[in-house]
Amino acid sequence: MTSTTKTPGLFLPTSLGPLPLANRLVMAPLSRNRAGADGVPGELMTTYYVQRASAGLIIAEGTTPNPVGQTFPNIPAIHTPAHVAGWRQVTDAVRAAGGAMFLQLQHGGRVSHPRTSGLTPVAPSAIPLPDTIHTPDGRVPAVVPREMTLQDIRSTVADFARAARNAVAAGFAGVEVHAANGMLLHQFMAANTNRRTDAYGGTVAGRVRFAVEVTRAVAEAIGPERVGLRISPANTVNGIQEGDETPHLYAALLAALADSELAYLHLEFADPADPLFARLRADWPGTLMANPALGWPAPLPADGGLAAGERLLAAGADLVALGRGFLANPDLVERLRTGAPLNPVREAYTMYVGGATGYTDYPTLAEASADGSAVAPVDAPAVTSAVTSAVPSATTRRAAEAIAGPVSR
């Protein structure tokens, strides 16, 4: 990725391989639990993504490549013709609105439950999630997963490749392989969740092998220019403990994939002041997408991550992925471009609740102004000075009319 300016701005157009992007702001994948119980996206999800089509790229939420990989209730999937058809409605509508989409492929591994998927979870080793987990019956203790056999590993690699082909058939420009946040690929990488003694465990090289094989299989299935990889070094979510191995794990992973010509590497919780950021940037020869460390779960900064994003670009990132800012602001790109105030995130509606509230009813700046809402400068001490609407907005209605004619940070 090249630019004529020394430090390219977030709002300048660019490209991701053959895919033109209107700007360098990416909507990060955000699990919202609004698919049907069968994992099929519906009109509500279409409306949500159409509203946010001004992002340079949308990475749709973590989507299950096979039945046993389902994490939580109402997570979308991409392993049946019905899933493909449901997602096709989403991508067609977003494309008509001028947007571009990748789909994140997410296998939960031990982050699953029989009450949700109907199946015993699988994992690199029979080590349960050290916490309760959300199911259709509420939060319950996690179960002990079944240790994957070599045949399970081979079939799961094949399922990821098949899911990638399904995603392309559903109209996505590409996919993102999720190797972060304590999901299955991350479980293989961390020593506390991988006690295997075969070729997929033990050494650092053995523990990154599964992630490498999945990523290469997906790239072979649809072309490397259509494939991104997401990582979250040192992230302890879902009981992951990398310990002092973090630099060695990711050095080995990136070395194994450096010649793969992937579309991008997506680094979660990126901090340009962290020496690991500079090392990963130096080790990765291709496009680097960075999701800034914004203090989650602390409140979103008043500028939505704008200053942090610009610092990441100056430090060598090519694209900046924002999560909560896009969640609460369908017109985030325009708000950041003009220094407008942001809607606050209504945390009570982010996951598990379903429905349009806190999902498709966030107003655009124009709608808030038309309603007489007060506005605050973007550098105000609290984002909560901005006002949201509790009823479906005009943006929601327009997106729904167009249709009738899917946590990052």
mmCIF file of C-alpha atoms in Angstrom:
data_model
loop_
_atom_site.group_PDB
_atom_site.id
_atom_site.type_symbol
_atom_site.label_atom_id
_atom_site.label_comp_id
_atom_site.label_asym_id
_atom_site.label_seq_id
_atom_site.Cartn_x
_atom_site.Cartn_y
_atom_site.Cartn_z
ATOM 1 C CA MET A 1 0.000 0.000 0.000
ATOM 2 C CA THR A 2 1.522 3.308 -1.078
ATOM 3 C CA SER A 3 0.722 6.984 -0.678
ATOM 4 C CA THR A 4 2.044 10.267 -2.018
ATOM 5 C CA THR A 5 1.998 11.786 1.455
ATOM 6 C CA LYS A 6 4.394 10.957 4.255
ATOM 7 C CA THR A 7 1.610 10.414 6.771
ATOM 8 C CA PRO A 8 -1.581 9.580 4.870
ATOM 9 C CA GLY A 9 -4.792 10.825 6.473
ATOM 10 C CA LEU A 10 -7.606 8.552 7.533
ATOM 11 C CA PHE A 11 -9.930 10.109 4.982
ATOM 12 C CA LEU A 12 -7.787 9.631 1.883
ATOM 13 C CA PRO A 13 -8.810 6.908 -0.568
ATOM 14 C CA THR A 14 -6.620 3.859 -0.956
ATOM 15 C CA SER A 15 -6.857 0.257 -2.107
ATOM 16 C CA LEU A 16 -6.651 -3.178 -0.562
ATOM 17 C CA GLY A 17 -5.141 -5.275 -3.324
ATOM 18 C CA PRO A 18 -7.616 -4.956 -6.209
ATOM 19 C CA LEU A 19 -10.332 -3.513 -3.946
ATOM 20 C CA PRO A 20 -10.659 0.306 -3.959
ATOM 21 C CA LEU A 21 -11.475 1.877 -0.589
ATOM 22 C CA ALA A 22 -13.040 5.315 -0.206
ATOM 23 C CA ASN A 23 -11.058 5.980 2.983
ATOM 24 C CA ARG A 24 -8.739 4.251 5.451
ATOM 25 C CA LEU A 25 -11.326 3.798 8.200
ATOM 26 C CA VAL A 26 -12.448 0.211 8.659
ATOM 27 C CA MET A 27 -15.461 -0.914 10.631
ATOM 28 C CA ALA A 28 -14.066 -3.630 12.900
ATOM 29 C CA PRO A 29 -15.990 -6.895 13.338
ATOM 30 C CA LEU A 30 -18.544 -6.529 16.144
ATOM 31 C CA SER A 31 -20.620 -9.412 17.476
ATOM 32 C CA ARG A 32 -24.177 -8.147 17.954
ATOM 33 C CA ASN A 33 -26.250 -11.373 18.159
ATOM 34 C CA ARG A 34 -28.942 -10.278 15.721
ATOM 35 C CA ALA A 35 -28.976 -13.257 13.337
ATOM 36 C CA GLY A 36 -31.753 -15.834 13.458
ATOM 37 C CA ALA A 37 -31.458 -18.837 15.744
ATOM 38 C CA ASP A 38 -30.308 -20.761 12.658
ATOM 39 C CA GLY A 39 -27.497 -18.287 11.985
ATOM 40 C CA VAL A 40 -29.163 -16.713 8.949
ATOM 41 C CA PRO A 41 -28.838 -12.903 8.663
ATOM 42 C CA GLY A 42 -32.112 -11.075 8.175
ATOM 43 C CA GLU A 43 -33.355 -7.632 7.180
ATOM 44 C CA LEU A 44 -32.385 -6.048 10.492
ATOM 45 C CA MET A 45 -28.727 -6.971 9.927
ATOM 46 C CA THR A 46 -28.961 -5.682 6.369
ATOM 47 C CA THR A 47 -30.242 -2.346 7.622
ATOM 48 C CA TYR A 48 -27.444 -2.122 10.197
ATOM 49 C CA TYR A 49 -24.656 -2.677 7.684
ATOM 50 C CA VAL A 50 -26.184 -0.445 4.990
ATOM 51 C CA GLN A 51 -26.302 2.392 7.517
ATOM 52 C CA ARG A 52 -22.522 2.070 7.959
ATOM 53 C CA ALA A 53 -21.574 1.679 4.295
ATOM 54 C CA SER A 54 -19.490 4.885 4.300
ATOM 55 C CA ALA A 55 -16.665 3.020 6.060
ATOM 56 C CA GLY A 56 -13.764 2.349 3.712
ATOM 57 C CA LEU A 57 -14.273 -1.329 4.501
ATOM 58 C CA ILE A 58 -16.735 -3.178 6.709
ATOM 59 C CA ILE A 59 -15.521 -6.393 8.315
ATOM 60 C CA ALA A 60 -18.728 -8.191 9.188
ATOM 61 C CA GLU A 61 -18.984 -9.813 12.583
ATOM 62 C CA GLY A 62 -17.492 -13.151 13.593
ATOM 63 C CA THR A 63 -19.326 -15.831 11.600
ATOM 64 C CA THR A 64 -19.282 -19.559 12.228
ATOM 65 C CA PRO A 65 -17.643 -21.813 9.603
ATOM 66 C CA ASN A 66 -19.217 -25.021 10.941
ATOM 67 C CA PRO A 67 -21.891 -26.029 13.487
ATOM 68 C CA VAL A 68 -19.555 -26.904 16.373
ATOM 69 C CA GLY A 69 -17.771 -23.558 16.072
ATOM 70 C CA GLN A 70 -20.793 -21.531 17.200
ATOM 71 C CA THR A 71 -19.939 -19.327 20.151
ATOM 72 C CA PHE A 72 -23.162 -17.707 21.357
ATOM 73 C CA PRO A 73 -26.859 -17.617 20.452
ATOM 74 C CA ASN A 74 -27.869 -15.702 17.321
ATOM 75 C CA ILE A 75 -24.353 -15.573 15.888
ATOM 76 C CA PRO A 76 -24.383 -15.652 12.071
ATOM 77 C CA ALA A 77 -22.983 -18.622 10.175
ATOM 78 C CA ILE A 78 -21.736 -19.351 6.658
ATOM 79 C CA HIS A 79 -21.919 -23.124 6.214
ATOM 80 C CA THR A 80 -25.326 -23.709 4.554
ATOM 81 C CA PRO A 81 -27.042 -22.394 1.403
ATOM 82 C CA ALA A 82 -29.476 -20.468 3.622
ATOM 83 C CA HIS A 83 -26.571 -18.674 5.288
ATOM 84 C CA VAL A 84 -25.121 -17.759 1.891
ATOM 85 C CA ALA A 85 -28.479 -16.443 0.698
ATOM 86 C CA GLY A 86 -29.002 -14.387 3.852
ATOM 87 C CA TRP A 87 -25.564 -12.815 3.654
ATOM 88 C CA ARG A 88 -26.065 -12.174 -0.073
ATOM 89 C CA GLN A 89 -28.926 -9.821 0.761
ATOM 90 C CA VAL A 90 -26.610 -7.930 3.106
ATOM 91 C CA THR A 91 -23.683 -7.606 0.698
ATOM 92 C CA ASP A 92 -25.875 -6.655 -2.257
ATOM 93 C CA ALA A 93 -27.465 -3.844 -0.260
ATOM 94 C CA VAL A 94 -24.149 -2.572 1.115
ATOM 95 C CA ARG A 95 -22.595 -2.646 -2.362
ATOM 96 C CA ALA A 96 -25.558 -0.674 -3.727
ATOM 97 C CA ALA A 97 -24.898 1.902 -0.997
ATOM 98 C CA GLY A 98 -21.263 2.213 -2.097
ATOM 99 C CA GLY A 99 -19.683 0.029 0.572
ATOM 100 C CA ALA A 100 -17.315 -2.944 0.577
ATOM 101 C CA MET A 101 -17.336 -5.933 2.941
ATOM 102 C CA PHE A 102 -15.114 -8.701 4.241
ATOM 103 C CA LEU A 103 -16.488 -11.439 6.510
ATOM 104 C CA GLN A 104 -14.737 -12.577 9.669
ATOM 105 C CA LEU A 105 -14.550 -16.378 10.011
ATOM 106 C CA GLN A 106 -14.693 -17.265 13.709
ATOM 107 C CA HIS A 107 -14.581 -20.706 15.334
ATOM 108 C CA GLY A 108 -15.144 -20.514 19.078
ATOM 109 C CA GLY A 109 -13.432 -23.746 20.053
ATOM 110 C CA ARG A 110 -13.988 -24.105 23.802
ATOM 111 C CA VAL A 111 -15.924 -20.799 23.798
ATOM 112 C CA SER A 112 -19.161 -22.626 23.103
ATOM 113 C CA HIS A 113 -21.773 -24.737 24.862
ATOM 114 C CA PRO A 114 -24.060 -27.673 23.990
ATOM 115 C CA ARG A 115 -27.083 -25.587 24.969
ATOM 116 C CA THR A 116 -26.179 -23.220 22.128
ATOM 117 C CA SER A 117 -24.829 -25.455 19.366
ATOM 118 C CA GLY A 118 -26.230 -28.821 20.400
ATOM 119 C CA LEU A 119 -22.688 -30.193 20.261
ATOM 120 C CA THR A 120 -19.803 -30.712 22.667
ATOM 121 C CA PRO A 121 -17.240 -27.970 22.037
ATOM 122 C CA VAL A 122 -13.857 -28.924 20.595
ATOM 123 C CA ALA A 123 -10.467 -27.462 21.463
ATOM 124 C CA PRO A 124 -6.758 -28.223 21.178
ATOM 125 C CA SER A 125 -6.890 -29.780 24.658
ATOM 126 C CA ALA A 126 -9.641 -30.787 27.090
ATOM 127 C CA ILE A 127 -9.307 -27.605 29.152
ATOM 128 C CA PRO A 128 -12.568 -25.736 29.814
ATOM 129 C CA LEU A 129 -13.146 -22.025 29.631
ATOM 130 C CA PRO A 130 -12.538 -20.766 33.206
ATOM 131 C CA ASP A 131 -15.800 -18.862 33.334
ATOM 132 C CA THR A 132 -19.505 -19.048 32.698
ATOM 133 C CA ILE A 133 -20.764 -18.637 29.144
ATOM 134 C CA HIS A 134 -23.888 -17.108 27.647
ATOM 135 C CA THR A 135 -26.426 -19.580 26.218
ATOM 136 C CA PRO A 136 -30.106 -19.405 25.214
ATOM 137 C CA ASP A 137 -30.824 -20.260 28.874
ATOM 138 C CA GLY A 138 -28.622 -17.488 30.246
ATOM 139 C CA ARG A 139 -25.107 -17.753 31.650
ATOM 140 C CA VAL A 140 -24.061 -21.267 32.690
ATOM 141 C CA PRO A 141 -20.763 -22.913 33.625
ATOM 142 C CA ALA A 142 -18.565 -23.836 30.674
ATOM 143 C CA VAL A 143 -18.183 -27.502 29.791
ATOM 144 C CA VAL A 144 -14.999 -29.471 29.218
ATOM 145 C CA PRO A 145 -14.303 -29.463 25.468
ATOM 146 C CA ARG A 146 -13.333 -32.537 23.534
ATOM 147 C CA GLU A 147 -9.676 -32.603 22.467
ATOM 148 C CA MET A 148 -9.486 -32.440 18.686
ATOM 149 C CA THR A 149 -8.116 -35.450 16.855
ATOM 150 C CA LEU A 150 -5.888 -35.075 13.816
ATOM 151 C CA GLN A 151 -8.931 -35.815 11.674
ATOM 152 C CA ASP A 152 -10.853 -33.057 13.496
ATOM 153 C CA ILE A 153 -8.019 -30.667 12.704
ATOM 154 C CA ARG A 154 -7.982 -31.610 9.025
ATOM 155 C CA SER A 155 -11.754 -31.326 8.713
ATOM 156 C CA THR A 156 -11.789 -27.957 10.492
ATOM 157 C CA VAL A 157 -9.153 -26.587 8.124
ATOM 158 C CA ALA A 158 -11.359 -27.781 5.257
ATOM 159 C CA ASP A 159 -14.418 -26.154 6.880
ATOM 160 C CA PHE A 160 -12.640 -22.786 7.007
ATOM 161 C CA ALA A 161 -11.739 -23.077 3.326
ATOM 162 C CA ARG A 162 -15.312 -24.026 2.429
ATOM 163 C CA ALA A 163 -16.665 -21.142 4.506
ATOM 164 C CA ALA A 164 -14.371 -18.755 2.620
ATOM 165 C CA ARG A 165 -15.729 -19.994 -0.701
ATOM 166 C CA ASN A 166 -19.248 -19.574 0.663
ATOM 167 C CA ALA A 167 -18.423 -16.016 1.704
ATOM 168 C CA VAL A 168 -17.315 -15.139 -1.819
ATOM 169 C CA ALA A 169 -20.486 -16.750 -3.173
ATOM 170 C CA ALA A 170 -22.410 -14.562 -0.713
ATOM 171 C CA GLY A 171 -20.883 -11.450 -2.270
ATOM 172 C CA PHE A 172 -18.099 -10.617 0.172
ATOM 173 C CA ALA A 173 -14.915 -9.128 -1.266
ATOM 174 C CA GLY A 174 -12.902 -11.319 1.097
ATOM 175 C CA VAL A 175 -12.656 -12.860 4.543
ATOM 176 C CA GLU A 176 -10.763 -12.309 7.769
ATOM 177 C CA VAL A 177 -9.431 -15.355 9.633
ATOM 178 C CA HIS A 178 -9.995 -14.799 13.355
ATOM 179 C CA ALA A 179 -6.904 -15.876 15.312
ATOM 180 C CA ALA A 180 -7.550 -13.532 18.251
ATOM 181 C CA ASN A 181 -9.563 -13.065 21.436
ATOM 182 C CA GLY A 182 -9.269 -16.579 22.787
ATOM 183 C CA MET A 183 -11.096 -18.256 19.910
ATOM 184 C CA LEU A 184 -10.009 -21.633 18.500
ATOM 185 C CA LEU A 185 -6.904 -20.536 16.572
ATOM 186 C CA HIS A 186 -5.744 -18.480 19.550
ATOM 187 C CA GLN A 187 -6.367 -21.480 21.828
ATOM 188 C CA PHE A 188 -3.948 -23.525 19.734
ATOM 189 C CA MET A 189 -1.312 -20.797 20.027
ATOM 190 C CA ALA A 190 -1.349 -20.332 23.806
ATOM 191 C CA ALA A 191 0.441 -22.855 26.017
ATOM 192 C CA ASN A 192 -2.181 -22.708 28.781
ATOM 193 C CA THR A 193 -4.905 -23.927 26.404
ATOM 194 C CA ASN A 194 -2.761 -26.230 24.242
ATOM 195 C CA ARG A 195 -1.194 -29.150 26.103
ATOM 196 C CA ARG A 196 -0.768 -31.309 23.015
ATOM 197 C CA THR A 197 2.375 -33.349 22.448
ATOM 198 C CA ASP A 198 1.894 -33.930 18.713
ATOM 199 C CA ALA A 199 2.811 -31.696 15.756
ATOM 200 C CA TYR A 200 0.160 -29.121 16.781
ATOM 201 C CA GLY A 201 1.491 -28.536 20.304
ATOM 202 C CA GLY A 202 4.628 -28.288 22.386
ATOM 203 C CA THR A 203 6.953 -25.819 20.692
ATOM 204 C CA VAL A 204 5.992 -22.371 19.472
ATOM 205 C CA ALA A 205 6.284 -23.636 15.900
ATOM 206 C CA GLY A 206 3.906 -26.485 16.700
ATOM 207 C CA ARG A 207 1.346 -24.251 18.391
ATOM 208 C CA VAL A 208 1.141 -21.745 15.519
ATOM 209 C CA ARG A 209 0.866 -24.542 12.946
ATOM 210 C CA PHE A 210 -2.945 -24.787 13.017
ATOM 211 C CA ALA A 211 -3.386 -21.034 12.497
ATOM 212 C CA VAL A 212 -0.927 -21.146 9.602
ATOM 213 C CA GLU A 213 -2.658 -24.129 7.986
ATOM 214 C CA VAL A 214 -6.103 -22.535 8.291
ATOM 215 C CA THR A 215 -4.904 -19.237 6.848
ATOM 216 C CA ARG A 216 -3.071 -20.863 3.949
ATOM 217 C CA ALA A 217 -6.037 -23.125 3.160
ATOM 218 C CA VAL A 218 -8.375 -20.126 3.070
ATOM 219 C CA ALA A 219 -5.927 -18.209 0.863
ATOM 220 C CA GLU A 220 -5.667 -21.163 -1.505
ATOM 221 C CA ALA A 221 -9.459 -21.443 -1.646
ATOM 222 C CA ILE A 222 -10.244 -17.852 -2.640
ATOM 223 C CA GLY A 223 -6.904 -16.152 -3.340
ATOM 224 C CA PRO A 224 -4.592 -14.490 -0.799
ATOM 225 C CA GLU A 225 -5.593 -11.008 -1.961
ATOM 226 C CA ARG A 226 -9.049 -11.753 -0.476
ATOM 227 C CA VAL A 227 -7.782 -12.898 2.948
ATOM 228 C CA GLY A 228 -6.894 -11.020 6.131
ATOM 229 C CA LEU A 229 -5.707 -12.370 9.477
ATOM 230 C CA ARG A 230 -6.623 -10.925 12.868
ATOM 231 C CA ILE A 231 -4.391 -11.277 15.935
ATOM 232 C CA SER A 232 -4.501 -9.911 19.487
ATOM 233 C CA PRO A 233 -1.061 -10.376 21.098
ATOM 234 C CA ALA A 234 -1.061 -10.657 24.908
ATOM 235 C CA ASN A 235 -4.861 -10.429 25.054
ATOM 236 C CA THR A 236 -6.105 -12.465 28.023
ATOM 237 C CA VAL A 237 -9.790 -12.579 27.072
ATOM 238 C CA ASN A 238 -11.486 -15.982 27.342
ATOM 239 C CA GLY A 239 -8.802 -17.281 29.675
ATOM 240 C CA ILE A 240 -5.821 -17.013 27.310
ATOM 241 C CA GLN A 241 -2.359 -16.668 28.879
ATOM 242 C CA GLU A 242 0.557 -16.233 26.471
ATOM 243 C CA GLY A 243 3.005 -15.349 29.247
ATOM 244 C CA ASP A 244 6.426 -14.203 28.118
ATOM 245 C CA GLU A 245 6.060 -16.072 24.822
ATOM 246 C CA THR A 246 4.064 -13.333 23.098
ATOM 247 C CA PRO A 247 6.933 -11.895 20.988
ATOM 248 C CA HIS A 248 8.081 -15.386 19.977
ATOM 249 C CA LEU A 249 4.566 -16.604 19.102
ATOM 250 C CA TYR A 250 3.837 -13.764 16.733
ATOM 251 C CA ALA A 251 7.318 -13.682 15.254
ATOM 252 C CA ALA A 252 6.851 -17.350 14.347
ATOM 253 C CA LEU A 253 3.327 -16.820 13.023
ATOM 254 C CA LEU A 254 4.287 -13.867 10.842
ATOM 255 C CA ALA A 255 7.436 -15.576 9.577
ATOM 256 C CA ALA A 256 5.359 -18.557 8.480
ATOM 257 C CA LEU A 257 2.933 -16.322 6.578
ATOM 258 C CA ALA A 258 5.216 -13.511 5.384
ATOM 259 C CA ASP A 259 5.364 -14.916 1.839
ATOM 260 C CA SER A 260 1.634 -15.590 1.639
ATOM 261 C CA GLU A 261 0.708 -12.207 0.102
ATOM 262 C CA LEU A 262 -2.378 -11.873 2.299
ATOM 263 C CA ALA A 263 -4.563 -8.802 1.903
ATOM 264 C CA TYR A 264 -3.707 -7.599 5.403
ATOM 265 C CA LEU A 265 -2.711 -8.364 8.966
ATOM 266 C CA HIS A 266 -5.199 -6.962 11.506
ATOM 267 C CA LEU A 267 -3.625 -6.087 14.854
ATOM 268 C CA GLU A 268 -6.069 -5.626 17.717
ATOM 269 C CA PHE A 269 -5.415 -3.195 20.606
ATOM 270 C CA ALA A 270 -2.513 -1.647 18.695
ATOM 271 C CA ASP A 271 -0.356 0.886 20.528
ATOM 272 C CA PRO A 272 2.466 2.587 18.586
ATOM 273 C CA ALA A 273 4.292 3.184 21.896
ATOM 274 C CA ASP A 274 4.514 -0.569 22.506
ATOM 275 C CA PRO A 275 7.783 -2.037 21.162
ATOM 276 C CA LEU A 276 5.805 -5.064 19.952
ATOM 277 C CA PHE A 277 3.937 -2.837 17.491
ATOM 278 C CA ALA A 278 7.183 -1.736 15.848
ATOM 279 C CA ARG A 279 8.419 -5.317 15.710
ATOM 280 C CA LEU A 280 5.221 -6.618 14.121
ATOM 281 C CA ARG A 281 5.220 -3.753 11.622
ATOM 282 C CA ALA A 282 8.815 -4.596 10.693
ATOM 283 C CA ASP A 283 8.079 -8.325 10.441
ATOM 284 C CA TRP A 284 4.972 -7.983 8.291
ATOM 285 C CA PRO A 285 5.740 -7.078 4.663
ATOM 286 C CA GLY A 286 2.174 -6.344 3.619
ATOM 287 C CA THR A 287 -0.723 -4.114 4.587
ATOM 288 C CA LEU A 288 -1.151 -3.577 8.327
ATOM 289 C CA MET A 289 -4.597 -2.794 9.688
ATOM 290 C CA ALA A 290 -4.464 -1.517 13.266
ATOM 291 C CA ASN A 291 -7.276 -1.398 15.814
ATOM 292 C CA PRO A 292 -6.193 1.244 18.369
ATOM 293 C CA ALA A 293 -6.003 0.500 22.084
ATOM 294 C CA LEU A 294 -8.701 2.854 23.379
ATOM 295 C CA GLY A 295 -8.893 1.653 26.939
ATOM 296 C CA TRP A 296 -11.729 -0.825 26.539
ATOM 297 C CA PRO A 297 -13.869 -1.417 28.571
ATOM 298 C CA ALA A 298 -13.421 2.232 29.556
ATOM 299 C CA PRO A 299 -15.744 4.693 27.792
ATOM 300 C CA LEU A 300 -14.966 5.528 24.199
ATOM 301 C CA PRO A 301 -12.792 8.658 23.833
ATOM 302 C CA ALA A 302 -14.690 11.761 22.811
ATOM 303 C CA ASP A 303 -12.985 11.791 19.404
ATOM 304 C CA GLY A 304 -13.970 8.168 18.757
ATOM 305 C CA GLY A 305 -10.341 7.118 18.279
ATOM 306 C CA LEU A 306 -9.426 9.723 15.655
ATOM 307 C CA ALA A 307 -6.200 10.879 17.317
ATOM 308 C CA ALA A 308 -5.159 7.309 18.109
ATOM 309 C CA GLY A 309 -5.825 6.335 14.513
ATOM 310 C CA GLU A 310 -3.680 9.128 13.142
ATOM 311 C CA ARG A 311 -0.856 8.119 15.485
ATOM 312 C CA LEU A 312 -1.063 4.577 14.168
ATOM 313 C CA LEU A 313 -0.856 5.790 10.570
ATOM 314 C CA ALA A 314 2.195 7.866 11.458
ATOM 315 C CA ALA A 315 3.775 4.770 13.031
ATOM 316 C CA GLY A 316 3.331 2.659 9.916
ATOM 317 C CA ALA A 317 -0.230 1.315 9.879
ATOM 318 C CA ASP A 318 -2.032 1.432 6.530
ATOM 319 C CA LEU A 319 -5.638 1.136 7.713
ATOM 320 C CA VAL A 320 -7.342 1.854 11.044
ATOM 321 C CA ALA A 321 -10.189 -0.316 12.336
ATOM 322 C CA LEU A 322 -12.668 1.180 14.807
ATOM 323 C CA GLY A 323 -15.412 -0.731 16.580
ATOM 324 C CA ARG A 324 -17.535 1.099 19.129
ATOM 325 C CA GLY A 325 -17.428 4.351 17.183
ATOM 326 C CA PHE A 326 -19.105 2.687 14.195
ATOM 327 C CA LEU A 327 -21.488 0.784 16.453
ATOM 328 C CA ALA A 328 -23.023 4.001 17.782
ATOM 329 C CA ASN A 329 -22.503 6.267 14.756
ATOM 330 C CA PRO A 330 -23.695 5.079 11.352
ATOM 331 C CA ASP A 331 -22.085 8.194 9.844
ATOM 332 C CA LEU A 332 -18.837 7.926 11.833
ATOM 333 C CA VAL A 333 -16.627 8.803 8.875
ATOM 334 C CA GLU A 334 -18.408 12.113 8.338
ATOM 335 C CA ARG A 335 -18.514 12.903 12.051
ATOM 336 C CA LEU A 336 -14.774 12.357 12.398
ATOM 337 C CA ARG A 337 -14.055 14.258 9.181
ATOM 338 C CA THR A 338 -15.992 17.321 10.378
ATOM 339 C CA GLY A 339 -15.210 17.156 14.105
ATOM 340 C CA ALA A 340 -18.853 16.564 14.997
ATOM 341 C CA PRO A 341 -19.978 15.088 18.339
ATOM 342 C CA LEU A 342 -20.556 11.361 18.643
ATOM 343 C CA ASN A 343 -23.482 9.331 19.905
ATOM 344 C CA PRO A 344 -22.655 7.494 23.137
ATOM 345 C CA VAL A 345 -22.649 3.711 23.079
ATOM 346 C CA ARG A 346 -25.660 2.230 24.833
ATOM 347 C CA GLU A 347 -23.865 -0.730 26.375
ATOM 348 C CA ALA A 348 -27.028 -2.461 27.553
ATOM 349 C CA TYR A 349 -28.007 -3.195 23.949
ATOM 350 C CA THR A 350 -24.709 -4.299 22.404
ATOM 351 C CA MET A 351 -25.132 -8.095 22.707
ATOM 352 C CA TYR A 352 -27.678 -10.813 23.548
ATOM 353 C CA VAL A 353 -30.768 -8.594 23.605
ATOM 354 C CA GLY A 354 -31.837 -8.688 19.948
ATOM 355 C CA GLY A 355 -34.030 -6.127 18.227
ATOM 356 C CA ALA A 356 -33.458 -2.714 16.687
ATOM 357 C CA THR A 357 -32.906 -0.781 19.929
ATOM 358 C CA GLY A 358 -29.246 0.078 20.332
ATOM 359 C CA TYR A 359 -28.604 -1.462 16.911
ATOM 360 C CA THR A 360 -30.229 0.349 14.002
ATOM 361 C CA ASP A 361 -31.784 3.318 15.827
ATOM 362 C CA TYR A 362 -28.623 5.410 16.360
ATOM 363 C CA PRO A 363 -29.232 8.695 14.519
ATOM 364 C CA THR A 364 -26.969 10.369 12.014
ATOM 365 C CA LEU A 365 -25.759 13.878 12.794
ATOM 366 C CA ALA A 366 -28.236 15.327 10.302
ATOM 367 C CA GLU A 367 -31.120 13.473 11.933
ATOM 368 C CA ALA A 368 -30.067 14.549 15.433
ATOM 369 C CA SER A 369 -29.820 18.174 14.280
ATOM 370 C CA ALA A 370 -33.204 18.003 12.593
ATOM 371 C CA ASP A 371 -34.678 16.736 15.848
ATOM 372 C CA GLY A 372 -33.203 19.732 17.703
ATOM 373 C CA SER A 373 -30.703 17.649 19.651
ATOM 374 C CA ALA A 374 -27.938 19.522 21.423
ATOM 375 C CA VAL A 375 -24.468 19.046 20.033
ATOM 376 C CA ALA A 376 -21.115 19.253 21.810
ATOM 377 C CA PRO A 377 -17.601 19.821 20.437
ATOM 378 C CA VAL A 378 -15.707 16.661 19.585
ATOM 379 C CA ASP A 379 -13.103 17.378 22.267
ATOM 380 C CA ALA A 380 -15.710 17.587 25.037
ATOM 381 C CA PRO A 381 -14.711 15.641 28.183
ATOM 382 C CA ALA A 382 -17.468 13.075 27.773
ATOM 383 C CA VAL A 383 -19.096 11.635 24.694
ATOM 384 C CA THR A 384 -22.332 11.317 26.609
ATOM 385 C CA SER A 385 -23.036 14.994 25.919
ATOM 386 C CA ALA A 386 -24.173 13.878 22.490
ATOM 387 C CA VAL A 387 -27.784 12.762 22.236
ATOM 388 C CA THR A 388 -29.246 9.608 20.714
ATOM 389 C CA SER A 389 -32.742 8.780 19.665
ATOM 390 C CA ALA A 390 -34.721 5.895 21.114
ATOM 391 C CA VAL A 391 -36.918 5.500 18.039
ATOM 392 C CA PRO A 392 -36.023 4.180 14.586
ATOM 393 C CA SER A 393 -34.276 6.952 12.666
ATOM 394 C CA ALA A 394 -34.771 8.116 9.093
ATOM 395 C CA THR A 395 -31.562 6.269 8.235
ATOM 396 C CA THR A 396 -33.180 3.043 9.446
ATOM 397 C CA ARG A 397 -36.313 3.706 7.414
ATOM 398 C CA ARG A 398 -34.382 4.562 4.228
ATOM 399 C CA ALA A 399 -32.203 1.469 4.530
ATOM 400 C CA ALA A 400 -35.251 -0.737 5.100
ATOM 401 C CA GLU A 401 -36.938 0.740 2.028
ATOM 402 C CA ALA A 402 -33.839 0.045 -0.073
ATOM 403 C CA ILE A 403 -33.800 -3.572 1.118
ATOM 404 C CA ALA A 404 -37.485 -4.076 0.259
ATOM 405 C CA GLY A 405 -37.102 -2.802 -3.365
ATOM 406 C CA PRO A 406 -23.608 -9.578 12.402
ATOM 407 C CA VAL A 407 -16.547 -7.361 20.108
ATOM 408 C CA SER A 408 -13.703 -5.218 18.755
ATOM 409 C CA ARG A 409 -13.306 -1.806 20.192
#
